[in-house]
CSV table of C-alpha atoms in Angstrom, one decimal:
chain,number,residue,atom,x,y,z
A,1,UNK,CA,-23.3,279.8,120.1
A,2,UNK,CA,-22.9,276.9,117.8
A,3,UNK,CA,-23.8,279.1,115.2
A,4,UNK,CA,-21.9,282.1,115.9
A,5,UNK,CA,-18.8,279.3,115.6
A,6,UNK,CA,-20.3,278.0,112.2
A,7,UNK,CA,-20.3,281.9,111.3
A,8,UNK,CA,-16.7,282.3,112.3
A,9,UNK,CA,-15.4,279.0,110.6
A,10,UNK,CA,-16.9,280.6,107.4
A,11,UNK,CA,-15.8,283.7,107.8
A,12,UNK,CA,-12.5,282.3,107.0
A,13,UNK,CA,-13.8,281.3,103.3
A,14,UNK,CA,-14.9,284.4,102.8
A,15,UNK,CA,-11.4,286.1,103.0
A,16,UNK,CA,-13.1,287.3,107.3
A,17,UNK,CA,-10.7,287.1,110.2
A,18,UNK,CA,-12.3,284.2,112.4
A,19,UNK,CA,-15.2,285.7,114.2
A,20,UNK,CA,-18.9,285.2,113.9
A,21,UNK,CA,-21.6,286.4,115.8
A,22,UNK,CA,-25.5,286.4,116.0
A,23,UNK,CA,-28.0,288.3,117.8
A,24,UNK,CA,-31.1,286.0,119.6
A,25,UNK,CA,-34.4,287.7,120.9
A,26,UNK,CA,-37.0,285.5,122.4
A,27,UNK,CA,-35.2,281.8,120.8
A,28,UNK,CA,-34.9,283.7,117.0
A,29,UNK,CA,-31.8,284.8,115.5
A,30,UNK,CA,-32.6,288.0,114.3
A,31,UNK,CA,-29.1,289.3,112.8
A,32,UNK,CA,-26.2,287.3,111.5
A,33,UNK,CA,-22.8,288.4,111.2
A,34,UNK,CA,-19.0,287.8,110.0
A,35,UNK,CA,-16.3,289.2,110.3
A,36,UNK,CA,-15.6,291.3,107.0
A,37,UNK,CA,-12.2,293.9,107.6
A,38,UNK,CA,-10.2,292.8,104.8
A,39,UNK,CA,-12.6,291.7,102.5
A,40,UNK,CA,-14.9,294.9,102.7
A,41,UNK,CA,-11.6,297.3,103.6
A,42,UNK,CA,-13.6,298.0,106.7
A,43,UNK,CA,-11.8,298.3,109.7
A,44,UNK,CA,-15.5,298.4,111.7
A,45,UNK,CA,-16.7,295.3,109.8
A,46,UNK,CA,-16.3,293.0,113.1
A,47,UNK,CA,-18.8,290.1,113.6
A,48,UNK,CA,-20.7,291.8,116.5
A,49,UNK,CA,-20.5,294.9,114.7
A,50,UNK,CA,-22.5,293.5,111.7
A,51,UNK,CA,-24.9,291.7,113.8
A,52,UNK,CA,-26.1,294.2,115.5
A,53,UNK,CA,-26.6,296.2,112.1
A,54,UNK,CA,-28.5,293.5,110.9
A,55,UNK,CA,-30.3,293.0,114.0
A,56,UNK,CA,-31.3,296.8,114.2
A,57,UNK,CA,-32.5,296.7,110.5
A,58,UNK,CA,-34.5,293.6,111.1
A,59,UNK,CA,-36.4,294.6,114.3
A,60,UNK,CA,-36.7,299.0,113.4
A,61,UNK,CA,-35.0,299.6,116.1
A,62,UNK,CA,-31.6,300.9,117.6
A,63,UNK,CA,-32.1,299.6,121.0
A,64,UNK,CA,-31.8,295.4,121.9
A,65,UNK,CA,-32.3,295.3,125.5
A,66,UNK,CA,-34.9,292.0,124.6
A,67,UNK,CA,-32.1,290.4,122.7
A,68,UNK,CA,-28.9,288.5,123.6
A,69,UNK,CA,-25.6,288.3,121.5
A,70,UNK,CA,-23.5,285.2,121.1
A,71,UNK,CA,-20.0,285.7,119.7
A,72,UNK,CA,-17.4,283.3,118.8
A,73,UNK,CA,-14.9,285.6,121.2
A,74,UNK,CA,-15.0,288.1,123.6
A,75,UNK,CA,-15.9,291.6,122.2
A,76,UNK,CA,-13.0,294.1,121.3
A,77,UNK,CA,-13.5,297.7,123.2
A,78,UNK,CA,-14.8,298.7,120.1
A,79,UNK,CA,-18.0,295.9,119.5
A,80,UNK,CA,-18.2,296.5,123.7
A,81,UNK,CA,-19.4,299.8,123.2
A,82,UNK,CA,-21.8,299.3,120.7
A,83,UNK,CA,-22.6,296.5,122.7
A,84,UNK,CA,-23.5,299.1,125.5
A,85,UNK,CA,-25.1,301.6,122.9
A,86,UNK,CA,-27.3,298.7,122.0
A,87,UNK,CA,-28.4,297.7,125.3
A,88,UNK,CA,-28.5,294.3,124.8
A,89,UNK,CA,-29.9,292.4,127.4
A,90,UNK,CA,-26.8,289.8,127.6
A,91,UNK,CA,-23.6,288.6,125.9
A,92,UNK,CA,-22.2,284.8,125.4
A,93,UNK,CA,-18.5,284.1,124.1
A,94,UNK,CA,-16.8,281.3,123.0
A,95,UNK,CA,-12.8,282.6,123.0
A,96,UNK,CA,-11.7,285.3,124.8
A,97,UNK,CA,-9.6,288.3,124.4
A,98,UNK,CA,-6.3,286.3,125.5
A,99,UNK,CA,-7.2,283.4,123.1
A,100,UNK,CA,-7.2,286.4,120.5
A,101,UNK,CA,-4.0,287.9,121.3
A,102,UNK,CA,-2.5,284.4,120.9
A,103,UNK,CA,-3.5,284.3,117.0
A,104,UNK,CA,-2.6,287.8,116.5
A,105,UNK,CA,-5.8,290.0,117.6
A,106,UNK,CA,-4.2,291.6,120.5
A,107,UNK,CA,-6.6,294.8,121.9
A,108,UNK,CA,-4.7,295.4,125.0
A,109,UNK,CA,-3.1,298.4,123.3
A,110,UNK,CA,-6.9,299.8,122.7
A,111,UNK,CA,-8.1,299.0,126.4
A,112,UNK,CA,-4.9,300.7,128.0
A,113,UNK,CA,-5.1,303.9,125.6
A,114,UNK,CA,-9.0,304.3,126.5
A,115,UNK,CA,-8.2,304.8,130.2
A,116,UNK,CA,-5.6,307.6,129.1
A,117,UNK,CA,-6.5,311.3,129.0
A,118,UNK,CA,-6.7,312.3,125.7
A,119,UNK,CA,-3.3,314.2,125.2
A,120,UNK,CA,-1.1,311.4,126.3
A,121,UNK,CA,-2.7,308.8,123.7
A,122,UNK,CA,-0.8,307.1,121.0
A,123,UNK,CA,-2.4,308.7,118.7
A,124,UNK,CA,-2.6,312.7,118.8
A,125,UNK,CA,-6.2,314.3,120.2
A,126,UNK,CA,-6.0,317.0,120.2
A,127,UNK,CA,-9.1,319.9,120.7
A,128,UNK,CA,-10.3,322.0,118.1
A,129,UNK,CA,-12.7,324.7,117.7
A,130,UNK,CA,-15.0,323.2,120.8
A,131,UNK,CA,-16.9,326.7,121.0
A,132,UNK,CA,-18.0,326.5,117.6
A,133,UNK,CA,-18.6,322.6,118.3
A,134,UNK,CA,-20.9,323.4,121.7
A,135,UNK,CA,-23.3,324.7,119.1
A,136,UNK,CA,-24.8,321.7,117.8
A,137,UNK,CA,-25.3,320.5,121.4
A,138,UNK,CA,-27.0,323.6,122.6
A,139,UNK,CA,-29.6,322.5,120.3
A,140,UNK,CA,-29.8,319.0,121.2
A,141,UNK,CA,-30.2,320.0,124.8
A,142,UNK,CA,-33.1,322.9,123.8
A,143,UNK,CA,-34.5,320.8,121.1
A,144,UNK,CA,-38.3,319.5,122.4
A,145,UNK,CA,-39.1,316.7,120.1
A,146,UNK,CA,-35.7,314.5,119.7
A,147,UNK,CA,-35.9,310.6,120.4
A,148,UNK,CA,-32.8,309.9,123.0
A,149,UNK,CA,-30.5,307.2,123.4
């Protein structure tokens, strides 16, 4: 964790918002990362985001169900669910999302507008061409040799 905190205090330097976050399997840190929105013009580029990049690349593979994640605050909906993607095996924070909201990071608009139907979101959804669309997961479903996740 005291890492993931040294990550965040940097991030700052570096132009980051102040988050920082590592991946551990088995005692070694095998992915490092800082925030890197404004500085990269990424709006993806969160700490936990970048980690488990890194972590991915380093271990060759897209699953870290042997690996925990230490962050220096409670994960946004959108690092949650590539938290759940990942399968990580556990998560440690330092702030949480309250602490965030009080420097600015507020999410509550995201977690509120995730448990909405699509059509009554802030931002339009709306559904477009999904016969044409089913097409590409016919094939997934009838495809043999595809490696799930």
């Amino acid at each position: 964790m005291r890492e993931a905190i040294r990550l965040a205090e940097a991030s700052l330097r570096n132009r980051g918002g102040p988050f920082g976050c590592v991946v551990v399997r088995r005692g070694r840190v095998v992915g490092r990362g800082q925030n890197s929105v404004t500085a990269d013009n990424d709006p993806t580029a969160h700490a936990e985001m970048v980690a488990i990049r890194a972590a991915c690349q380093a271990l060759g593979t897209f699953q870290l169900n042997d690996c925990e994640l230490y962050t220096s605050c409670e994960p946004c909906p959108m690092c949650l669910g590539a938290i759940y993607w990942a399968r990580l095996g556990r998560v440690f924070f330092g702030n949480d999302r309250k602490d965030a909201a009080a420097i600015g990071f507020d999410d509550d608009l995201i977690y509120g507008q995730i448990a909405l139907p699509p059509e009554s979101r802030a931002i339009p959804m709306v559904p477009l061409l999904r016969a044409e669309a089913q097409g590409a997961f016919r094939a997934w479903r009838d495809k043999p040799e595809k490696t799930e996740y």
